Amino acid sequence: MSLSCTWHLWEKSFRVGKCLPAISNSLRHYRNRPTHNIGRMHGLEKPKPPPVRKKEVGTWKPEEYKAVKENHLDALNFIVSGYDIVLVEQYAKFVHQLMIKFKQNILEVYALPSSNAVVKKMLGADQRLLKAMTPEIELTMYKRIIQVKDMPSQTYPILLQTLMHYIPQSITLKVDKHNEEQHLSRYQYRVELAEEKAMLQQLYDSR
Amino acid sequence: MATQLSSRLFHKIKQGGTRWFYSYNRCIVSDKQSLSKHLKREVHDIEQVSSQCPSPWMLQAGVCLIRLPLIEEDLSEFQKRYISLKEQMEYENSILNEWELEKIKQTQLMNDIESGKRDASEMDFKVSKQDYEDDYNQAFKEFTESTTELDLNDADFKNINRRPKDYLVLISKQKLGNDTVWMLPTEEWQEEENLRQSAERALTSHCGTLVDASFVSNAPSGFYKYKFPKNARTDAYVGAKLFIYNAFVPRVSETQSTATFNLDIDLNKMLDYAWVAKDEMRSFLKPKYSKAIDEIIF
């Protein structure tokens, strides 16, 4: 249809009072216009199949993962040593109470025999030996040991740092693994047993 | 739904006639069910995700090298009063021991001998216990502690024995881009390495291998996250996550209270260093950084 024809029809519709007739220009493509091919389905669009569901619809199950195995430390010896017996005992008590509070597996709490250190005084020219004093001083080193087993490796650094914070002056704290040597150090040297063993050894050697 | 949409469009085009408009839905929208599924969160494998979209944070491990206090803190007023009260109570409730009983006997004997009640031959000691005590007190007065070992120069930040009653932390001046920044010795985390190993590497690379320090745990004690300044940000990294590890300078021996610090500085990395207490940290470090360290040390 020409342009004049459409204009006439439009005018006529106004005069008549009706709406525009449904003139479908779908046969024309208007290839130079930017709206060319809008809404046009070319070819056959196949519906995509729904994706394969591994789990049920509506429920989400988290994938199971393996938790890391808890690492427990072997038997540890907390050795508290110092020259002042009051401080040593008080601090050893503190260590013991801390382990109890943290619910650790405490195997043993014991004392090792005290060792004496003899300090001999050297007299200078300006120093004089006072009437009653001896030139030797005896210092005794006291030791207390708290043995803990199966401590989780996460709590060990925390406990260690708290112990380091609360340690008093002149006390040393040492943490060792418990082994055969440490166990044997608790026993006294048996004189008679050692002599008899030596005699036995001599008998074996003489054969 | 696809058919519905396109038909609506079609009608609009029909009605418009001379009116043309652009449509947005040029693509075919899949069915309603799958649309809602795309809105749900999907569960992915972590490794897959990290390789597809790596996080923009650089991982770093830092060392908080701590020197423990050498001397005990001063007691507060309340503590002093309580201790003196306790000592007084203990003294009043105590019983005389052997030494003191002997001393009393001896002084009594000497007084009797002087006054004539008893014979001089009854004296069974050469030196009385009171004499011993007098000598001990004399020696105590004459005793001087040797403080020549402790180098108590509090003003020198490089002296490890400064401020013997406080916890000190080692901080170093490093280059971050073009600026020099005071911070803990840090190293970037590399593949196939623990965070603890990278922290140890940070300590040895900044301070040298001669430094004797003991790490306490495999897990970090502190955390600090920061963004790089805008000109330093790259496509890969927006900022860094710093994991702080605690390490302690050990005591020299059981008897000595000093600490030694053998440095073998790599001047490329560590321009300057300082041993810094808690209250001094604010003047060196940024407030959030010093807060992160505050939470680690006591």
Coordinates of C-alpha atoms in Angstrom, one line a residue:
Chain A
M1 CA 0.0 0.0 0.0
S2 CA 1.2 3.5 -0.7
L3 CA 1.7 6.1 1.8
S4 CA -1.3 8.2 0.7
C5 CA -3.6 5.2 1.1
T6 CA -2.5 4.6 4.7
W7 CA -3.0 8.3 5.5
H8 CA -6.5 8.1 4.1
L9 CA -7.3 5.1 6.2
W10 CA -6.0 6.8 9.3
E11 CA -8.1 9.9 8.6
K12 CA -11.2 7.8 8.0
S13 CA -10.8 5.9 11.2
F14 CA -10.8 9.2 13.2
R15 CA -14.0 10.3 11.4
V16 CA -15.7 7.0 11.9
G17 CA -14.6 6.7 15.5
K18 CA -13.0 3.3 15.3
C19 CA -9.5 2.2 16.2
L20 CA -6.9 1.4 13.6
P21 CA -7.4 -1.7 11.5
A22 CA -4.9 -4.4 12.2
I23 CA -2.7 -3.9 9.3
S24 CA 0.1 -6.5 9.6
N25 CA 3.2 -5.5 7.7
S26 CA 4.9 -8.8 8.7
L27 CA 5.5 -9.6 5.1
R28 CA 7.9 -6.7 4.8
H29 CA 11.4 -7.1 6.4
Y30 CA 12.8 -3.6 6.6
R31 CA 16.4 -4.8 6.3
N32 CA 18.0 -1.4 6.6
R33 CA 16.3 -0.7 9.9
P34 CA 18.0 -1.6 13.1
T35 CA 14.9 -3.5 14.3
H36 CA 15.4 -6.0 11.5
N37 CA 15.1 -9.7 12.7
I38 CA 13.8 -8.8 16.1
G39 CA 11.6 -11.5 17.5
R40 CA 12.4 -13.8 14.6
M41 CA 13.1 -17.4 15.3
H42 CA 15.3 -18.9 12.7
G43 CA 15.7 -22.6 12.6
L44 CA 14.4 -25.0 15.2
E45 CA 15.5 -24.5 18.8
K46 CA 15.6 -27.8 20.5
P47 CA 14.7 -27.7 24.2
K48 CA 17.7 -28.5 26.3
P49 CA 17.3 -31.5 28.6
P50 CA 17.4 -30.7 32.3
P51 CA 20.9 -31.3 33.8
V52 CA 21.5 -34.5 35.7
R53 CA 20.8 -34.1 39.4
K54 CA 23.1 -36.0 41.8
K55 CA 21.1 -35.0 44.9
E56 CA 17.4 -34.7 45.6
V57 CA 15.7 -31.4 44.8
G58 CA 15.2 -29.4 47.9
T59 CA 17.8 -30.9 50.1
W60 CA 21.4 -29.9 50.3
K61 CA 23.7 -32.5 51.9
P62 CA 27.2 -31.1 52.6
E63 CA 30.0 -33.3 51.3
E64 CA 31.7 -35.3 53.9
Y65 CA 35.3 -34.4 54.6
K66 CA 37.8 -36.2 56.7
A67 CA 38.8 -34.3 59.8
V68 CA 42.5 -34.0 60.6
K69 CA 43.5 -36.6 63.2
E70 CA 44.3 -35.0 66.6
N71 CA 47.9 -35.0 67.4
H72 CA 48.8 -36.0 70.9
L73 CA 52.2 -35.4 72.3
D74 CA 54.0 -38.2 74.2
A75 CA 54.7 -38.1 77.9
L76 CA 56.3 -34.8 78.8
N77 CA 58.2 -33.9 81.9
F78 CA 57.9 -30.3 83.2
I79 CA 60.9 -29.9 85.4
V80 CA 60.9 -27.0 87.9
S81 CA 64.3 -26.3 89.5
G82 CA 65.8 -23.6 91.6
Y83 CA 67.7 -22.7 94.7
D84 CA 64.8 -21.4 96.8
I85 CA 62.7 -24.3 97.9
V86 CA 59.7 -22.2 98.7
L87 CA 59.5 -20.7 95.2
V88 CA 60.2 -24.1 93.6
E89 CA 57.4 -25.8 95.5
Q90 CA 54.9 -23.0 95.0
Y91 CA 55.6 -22.9 91.2
A92 CA 55.4 -26.7 90.9
K93 CA 52.1 -26.5 92.6
F94 CA 51.0 -23.8 90.2
V95 CA 52.0 -26.0 87.2
H96 CA 50.2 -29.0 88.6
Q97 CA 47.0 -27.0 89.2
L98 CA 47.1 -25.6 85.7
M99 CA 47.3 -29.1 84.3
I100 CA 44.4 -30.1 86.4
K101 CA 42.3 -27.1 85.3
F102 CA 43.0 -28.0 81.6
K103 CA 42.0 -31.6 82.3
Q104 CA 45.3 -33.1 81.2
N105 CA 46.3 -36.7 81.9
I106 CA 48.8 -36.3 84.7
L107 CA 50.8 -39.4 85.2
E108 CA 53.1 -38.5 88.1
V109 CA 54.2 -35.6 90.2
Y110 CA 57.5 -36.3 92.0
A111 CA 60.6 -34.7 93.3
L112 CA 64.2 -35.6 92.4
P113 CA 66.8 -35.7 95.2
S114 CA 68.3 -32.3 95.7
S115 CA 71.9 -31.7 94.7
N116 CA 74.4 -29.6 96.6
A117 CA 76.7 -27.1 95.0
V118 CA 79.6 -25.9 97.2
V119 CA 80.8 -22.4 96.7
K120 CA 84.2 -21.6 98.1
K121 CA 84.9 -18.0 98.9
M122 CA 88.1 -16.5 97.7
L123 CA 89.3 -13.8 100.1
G124 CA 90.6 -10.6 98.6
A125 CA 93.0 -8.2 100.2
D126 CA 90.4 -6.0 101.7
Q127 CA 88.1 -8.8 102.8
R128 CA 88.6 -10.5 106.2
L129 CA 87.3 -13.8 107.3
L130 CA 84.9 -13.1 110.1
K131 CA 85.1 -14.9 113.4
A132 CA 82.6 -17.6 112.8
M133 CA 82.2 -17.8 109.1
T134 CA 83.5 -20.7 107.0
P135 CA 84.9 -20.0 103.6
E136 CA 82.4 -22.5 102.0
I137 CA 78.8 -21.9 101.1
E138 CA 76.4 -24.8 100.3
L139 CA 73.7 -24.2 97.7
T140 CA 71.1 -26.9 97.3
M141 CA 69.3 -27.2 94.0
Y142 CA 65.7 -28.5 94.3
K143 CA 63.8 -30.2 91.5
R144 CA 60.1 -31.0 91.1
I145 CA 58.7 -32.9 88.1
I146 CA 55.2 -33.0 86.7
Q147 CA 54.7 -35.7 84.2
V148 CA 51.9 -35.2 81.6
K149 CA 50.8 -37.6 78.9
D150 CA 48.7 -37.3 75.7
M151 CA 48.5 -33.5 75.7
P152 CA 46.9 -32.3 72.5
S153 CA 49.3 -30.4 70.4
Q154 CA 47.0 -27.4 70.2
T155 CA 46.9 -26.8 73.9
Y156 CA 50.6 -27.3 74.6
P157 CA 51.7 -23.9 73.2
I158 CA 49.0 -22.1 75.2
L159 CA 49.9 -23.8 78.5
L160 CA 53.6 -23.3 77.8
Q161 CA 53.2 -19.6 77.3
T162 CA 51.1 -19.1 80.4
L163 CA 53.8 -20.9 82.4
M164 CA 56.5 -18.7 80.9
H165 CA 54.5 -15.6 81.9
Y166 CA 54.0 -16.7 85.6
I167 CA 57.5 -18.0 86.3
P168 CA 59.1 -16.3 89.3
Q169 CA 62.6 -14.9 89.4
S170 CA 65.5 -17.4 89.9
I171 CA 63.4 -20.4 88.8
T172 CA 64.0 -22.4 85.6
L173 CA 61.3 -24.4 83.8
K174 CA 62.4 -27.1 81.4
V175 CA 60.2 -29.3 79.3
D176 CA 61.6 -32.7 78.2
K177 CA 60.4 -35.8 76.7
H178 CA 60.1 -38.7 79.1
N179 CA 62.5 -41.4 78.2
E180 CA 64.4 -44.3 79.8
E181 CA 67.2 -42.2 81.1
Q182 CA 64.9 -39.8 82.9
H183 CA 63.1 -42.8 84.4
L184 CA 66.3 -44.4 85.6
S185 CA 67.5 -41.2 87.2
R186 CA 64.9 -41.5 89.9
Y187 CA 66.5 -44.7 91.3
Q188 CA 69.4 -44.6 93.7
Y189 CA 72.7 -46.2 93.0
R190 CA 72.7 -49.6 94.6
V191 CA 76.1 -50.4 96.0
E192 CA 75.6 -54.0 96.8
L193 CA 73.9 -54.8 93.6
A194 CA 76.6 -53.2 91.6
E195 CA 79.3 -55.1 93.4
E196 CA 77.5 -58.4 92.9
K197 CA 77.0 -57.7 89.2
A198 CA 80.7 -56.9 88.9
M199 CA 81.6 -60.2 90.6
L200 CA 79.2 -62.1 88.2
Q201 CA 80.8 -60.3 85.2
Q202 CA 84.2 -61.4 86.5
L203 CA 83.0 -65.0 86.7
Y204 CA 81.7 -64.9 83.1
D205 CA 84.9 -63.4 81.8
S206 CA 87.1 -66.0 83.5
R207 CA 85.3 -68.9 81.7
Chain B
M1 CA 7.7 -19.1 29.1
A2 CA 9.9 -18.5 26.1
T3 CA 7.0 -18.8 23.8
Q4 CA 4.9 -16.5 26.1
L5 CA 7.5 -13.8 26.0
S6 CA 8.1 -13.8 22.3
S7 CA 4.4 -13.7 21.6
R8 CA 4.0 -10.6 23.9
L9 CA 6.7 -8.9 21.9
F10 CA 5.0 -9.9 18.7
H11 CA 1.8 -8.3 19.8
K12 CA 3.5 -5.1 20.8
I13 CA 5.2 -4.9 17.4
K14 CA 1.8 -5.6 15.8
Q15 CA 0.1 -2.8 17.8
G16 CA 2.8 -0.3 17.3
G17 CA 2.6 -0.2 13.6
T18 CA 4.9 2.8 13.0
R19 CA 6.3 2.6 16.5
W20 CA 9.5 0.7 16.8
F21 CA 11.3 -0.2 19.9
Y22 CA 14.2 -2.3 21.0
S23 CA 13.7 -5.5 22.7
Y24 CA 16.1 -6.8 25.4
N25 CA 15.2 -10.4 25.3
R26 CA 17.2 -11.5 22.3
C27 CA 18.1 -14.8 23.9
I28 CA 15.9 -17.7 24.7
V29 CA 15.3 -18.1 28.4
S30 CA 15.2 -21.6 29.6
D31 CA 12.4 -23.0 31.6
K32 CA 11.3 -21.8 35.0
Q33 CA 12.7 -24.6 37.0
S34 CA 16.3 -24.2 35.9
L35 CA 16.1 -20.4 36.5
S36 CA 15.5 -21.0 40.2
K37 CA 18.3 -23.5 40.3
H38 CA 20.8 -20.9 39.1
L39 CA 19.8 -18.7 42.0
K40 CA 20.6 -21.5 44.5
R41 CA 24.2 -21.7 45.7
E42 CA 26.2 -24.5 44.3
V43 CA 28.7 -26.6 46.2
H44 CA 32.1 -26.6 44.7
D45 CA 35.4 -28.3 45.4
I46 CA 37.7 -25.9 47.2
E47 CA 40.7 -26.6 44.9
Q48 CA 38.6 -26.1 41.8
V49 CA 37.3 -22.8 43.1
S50 CA 40.7 -21.5 44.1
S51 CA 42.2 -22.3 40.8
Q52 CA 39.3 -20.7 38.9
C53 CA 39.1 -17.5 41.1
P54 CA 42.1 -17.1 43.3
S55 CA 41.7 -14.9 46.3
P56 CA 43.1 -11.4 46.0
W57 CA 44.9 -11.6 49.4
M58 CA 48.7 -12.3 49.6
L59 CA 49.5 -14.6 52.4
Q60 CA 52.4 -13.6 54.6
A61 CA 53.9 -15.0 57.8
G62 CA 55.5 -12.7 60.4
V63 CA 57.6 -13.3 63.4
C64 CA 57.0 -11.7 66.8
L65 CA 60.3 -12.2 68.5
I66 CA 59.7 -11.7 72.2
R67 CA 62.3 -11.1 74.9
L68 CA 60.8 -12.0 78.3
P69 CA 61.4 -9.8 81.3
L70 CA 64.7 -10.2 83.1
I71 CA 63.6 -8.9 86.5
E72 CA 60.4 -9.2 88.3
E73 CA 58.0 -6.3 88.3
D74 CA 57.8 -4.0 91.3
L75 CA 55.1 -4.8 93.8
S76 CA 52.1 -2.6 94.1
E77 CA 51.3 -0.8 97.4
F78 CA 48.5 -3.3 98.2
Q79 CA 50.8 -6.2 97.5
K80 CA 53.5 -4.8 99.8
R81 CA 51.1 -4.2 102.7
Y82 CA 49.6 -7.7 102.3
I83 CA 53.0 -9.4 102.3
S84 CA 54.2 -7.5 105.4
L85 CA 50.9 -8.4 107.2
K86 CA 51.3 -12.1 106.2
E87 CA 54.9 -12.1 107.4
Q88 CA 53.9 -10.6 110.7
M89 CA 51.2 -13.1 111.2
E90 CA 53.5 -16.0 110.4
Y91 CA 56.1 -14.7 112.7
E92 CA 53.6 -14.3 115.6
N93 CA 52.2 -17.8 115.1
S94 CA 55.5 -19.5 114.8
I95 CA 57.4 -21.7 117.3
L96 CA 61.1 -21.2 118.2
N97 CA 63.4 -23.6 116.3
E98 CA 66.5 -25.4 117.6
W99 CA 68.9 -22.6 116.6
E100 CA 67.0 -20.0 118.5
L101 CA 66.5 -22.3 121.6
E102 CA 70.3 -23.0 121.7
K103 CA 71.0 -19.3 121.3
I104 CA 68.7 -18.5 124.3
K105 CA 70.4 -21.2 126.4
Q106 CA 73.8 -20.0 125.6
T107 CA 73.0 -16.3 126.3
Q108 CA 71.4 -17.5 129.6
L109 CA 74.6 -19.5 130.4
M110 CA 76.9 -16.6 129.7
N111 CA 74.8 -14.3 131.8
D112 CA 74.9 -16.8 134.7
I113 CA 78.6 -17.3 134.4
E114 CA 79.2 -13.5 134.5
S115 CA 76.9 -13.1 137.5
G116 CA 78.5 -16.0 139.2
K117 CA 75.6 -18.4 139.5
R118 CA 77.4 -21.0 137.4
D119 CA 80.9 -22.2 136.8
A120 CA 82.9 -21.2 133.7
S121 CA 83.7 -24.8 133.0
E122 CA 80.1 -25.4 131.9
M123 CA 80.7 -23.5 128.6
D124 CA 80.6 -26.1 125.9
F125 CA 81.0 -23.9 122.9
K126 CA 83.7 -21.7 121.5
V127 CA 81.7 -19.4 119.3
S128 CA 78.2 -18.7 120.4
K129 CA 75.3 -18.7 118.1
Q130 CA 74.7 -15.0 118.7
D131 CA 78.2 -14.4 117.4
Y132 CA 77.5 -16.4 114.3
E133 CA 74.4 -14.3 113.7
D134 CA 76.2 -11.1 114.1
D135 CA 78.8 -12.1 111.6
Y136 CA 76.1 -13.1 109.1
N137 CA 74.4 -9.8 109.4
Q138 CA 77.7 -8.0 108.9
A139 CA 78.5 -10.0 105.8
F140 CA 75.0 -9.3 104.4
K141 CA 75.6 -5.5 104.8
E142 CA 78.9 -5.7 103.0
F143 CA 77.5 -7.8 100.2
T144 CA 77.1 -6.0 96.8
E145 CA 75.2 -7.4 93.8
S146 CA 77.2 -7.3 90.6
T147 CA 75.1 -5.4 88.1
T148 CA 77.9 -4.8 85.7
E149 CA 76.6 -7.5 83.4
L150 CA 73.2 -5.8 82.8
D151 CA 73.6 -3.0 80.3
L152 CA 70.7 -0.9 81.6
N153 CA 70.6 1.7 78.9
D154 CA 66.9 2.2 78.4
A155 CA 67.1 4.8 75.8
D156 CA 69.0 2.7 73.2
F157 CA 66.4 0.8 71.3
K158 CA 68.9 -1.7 69.9
N159 CA 70.0 -2.9 73.3
I160 CA 68.3 -6.2 74.1
N161 CA 68.7 -5.7 77.8
R162 CA 66.8 -2.5 78.0
R163 CA 63.8 -2.2 80.3
P164 CA 64.4 -5.4 82.2
K165 CA 60.9 -5.6 83.7
D166 CA 58.9 -5.5 80.4
Y167 CA 58.2 -7.7 77.5
L168 CA 60.0 -6.5 74.4
V169 CA 59.2 -7.2 70.8
L170 CA 61.6 -6.9 67.8
I171 CA 60.3 -4.7 65.0
S172 CA 62.2 -3.8 61.9
K173 CA 62.1 -1.1 59.3
Q174 CA 61.3 -2.5 55.9
K175 CA 60.6 -1.3 52.4
L176 CA 57.0 -1.6 51.3
G177 CA 56.8 -0.2 47.8
N178 CA 58.6 3.1 47.9
D179 CA 58.0 3.8 51.6
T180 CA 59.9 2.5 54.6
V181 CA 57.6 1.1 57.2
W182 CA 58.1 -0.2 60.7
M183 CA 56.7 -3.6 61.1
L184 CA 57.5 -7.2 62.2
P185 CA 59.8 -9.2 60.1
T186 CA 57.6 -10.8 57.4
E187 CA 57.9 -13.1 54.5
E188 CA 55.5 -14.0 51.8
W189 CA 54.2 -17.6 51.9
Q190 CA 55.4 -19.8 49.1
E191 CA 53.9 -23.0 47.8
E192 CA 54.9 -26.4 49.4
E193 CA 55.8 -24.7 52.7
N194 CA 54.1 -24.5 56.1
L195 CA 53.2 -21.1 57.5
R196 CA 55.6 -21.8 60.3
Q197 CA 58.4 -22.6 58.0
S198 CA 57.9 -19.3 56.2
A199 CA 57.9 -17.5 59.6
E200 CA 61.2 -19.2 60.4
R201 CA 62.5 -18.2 57.1
A202 CA 61.5 -14.6 57.8
L203 CA 63.5 -14.6 61.0
T204 CA 66.6 -16.0 59.4
S205 CA 66.4 -13.8 56.3
H206 CA 66.0 -10.6 58.3
C207 CA 68.2 -11.3 61.4
G208 CA 70.6 -13.9 60.1
T209 CA 71.1 -17.5 61.1
L210 CA 72.9 -16.8 64.3
V211 CA 69.8 -15.7 66.1
D212 CA 68.7 -18.3 68.7
A213 CA 65.0 -18.2 68.9
S214 CA 62.5 -21.0 69.8
F215 CA 59.1 -21.1 68.1
V216 CA 56.3 -22.4 70.3
S217 CA 53.6 -23.8 68.0
N218 CA 52.7 -24.7 64.5
A219 CA 49.7 -22.5 64.5
P220 CA 49.9 -18.7 64.3
S221 CA 49.2 -16.7 67.4
G222 CA 47.9 -13.5 65.7
F223 CA 46.4 -12.1 62.5
Y224 CA 46.4 -8.8 60.7
K225 CA 44.8 -8.0 57.4
Y226 CA 45.7 -4.9 55.4
K227 CA 45.2 -3.5 51.9
F228 CA 48.0 -2.2 49.9
P229 CA 48.1 1.5 48.9
K230 CA 46.3 2.1 45.7
N231 CA 49.3 2.5 43.5
A232 CA 50.8 -0.7 44.8
R233 CA 47.7 -2.9 44.2
T234 CA 48.1 -5.3 41.3
D235 CA 45.5 -7.4 39.4
A236 CA 46.4 -10.4 41.5
Y237 CA 46.6 -8.8 45.0
V238 CA 44.4 -6.2 46.8
G239 CA 46.1 -6.6 50.1
A240 CA 47.8 -9.1 52.4
K241 CA 46.8 -11.4 55.3
L242 CA 49.6 -11.5 57.9
F243 CA 49.8 -14.5 60.2
I244 CA 52.0 -13.8 63.2
Y245 CA 54.0 -16.4 65.0
N246 CA 55.5 -16.1 68.5
A247 CA 59.1 -16.8 69.1
F248 CA 61.1 -16.4 72.3
V249 CA 64.6 -15.4 72.9
P250 CA 66.1 -18.0 75.3
R251 CA 68.0 -17.3 78.5
V252 CA 71.7 -17.5 78.3
S253 CA 72.0 -19.8 81.3
E254 CA 70.3 -20.8 84.5
T255 CA 72.3 -18.3 86.5
Q256 CA 72.6 -15.4 84.2
S257 CA 69.6 -13.1 83.7
T258 CA 70.8 -11.3 80.6
A259 CA 70.0 -12.1 77.0
T260 CA 72.1 -12.0 73.9
F261 CA 71.2 -11.1 70.4
N262 CA 73.6 -12.1 67.6
L263 CA 72.6 -10.2 64.5
D264 CA 73.7 -10.8 61.0
I265 CA 71.6 -8.2 59.3
D266 CA 70.7 -8.3 55.7
L267 CA 70.6 -4.6 55.0
N268 CA 68.5 -5.1 51.9
K269 CA 65.6 -6.3 53.9
M270 CA 66.0 -4.8 57.3
L271 CA 67.1 -1.2 57.3
D272 CA 66.8 -0.7 61.0
Y273 CA 65.6 -2.6 64.0
A274 CA 64.4 -1.8 67.5
W275 CA 63.4 -3.7 70.7
V276 CA 60.2 -2.1 71.7
A277 CA 57.9 -2.4 74.7
K278 CA 54.1 -2.3 74.6
D279 CA 53.6 1.4 75.4
E280 CA 56.3 2.4 72.8
M281 CA 54.8 0.5 70.0
R282 CA 52.2 3.2 69.1
S283 CA 55.0 5.6 68.2
F284 CA 56.5 3.2 65.7
L285 CA 53.6 1.2 64.3
K286 CA 50.1 1.9 63.0
P287 CA 47.4 1.7 65.7
K288 CA 45.6 -1.4 64.2
Y289 CA 48.9 -3.2 63.8
S290 CA 50.0 -2.5 67.3
K291 CA 46.6 -3.7 68.5
A292 CA 47.1 -6.9 66.7
I293 CA 50.5 -7.4 68.4
D294 CA 49.0 -6.3 71.8
E295 CA 46.7 -9.3 71.8
I296 CA 49.6 -11.7 71.5
I297 CA 52.1 -10.5 74.1
F298 CA 51.1 -10.3 77.7

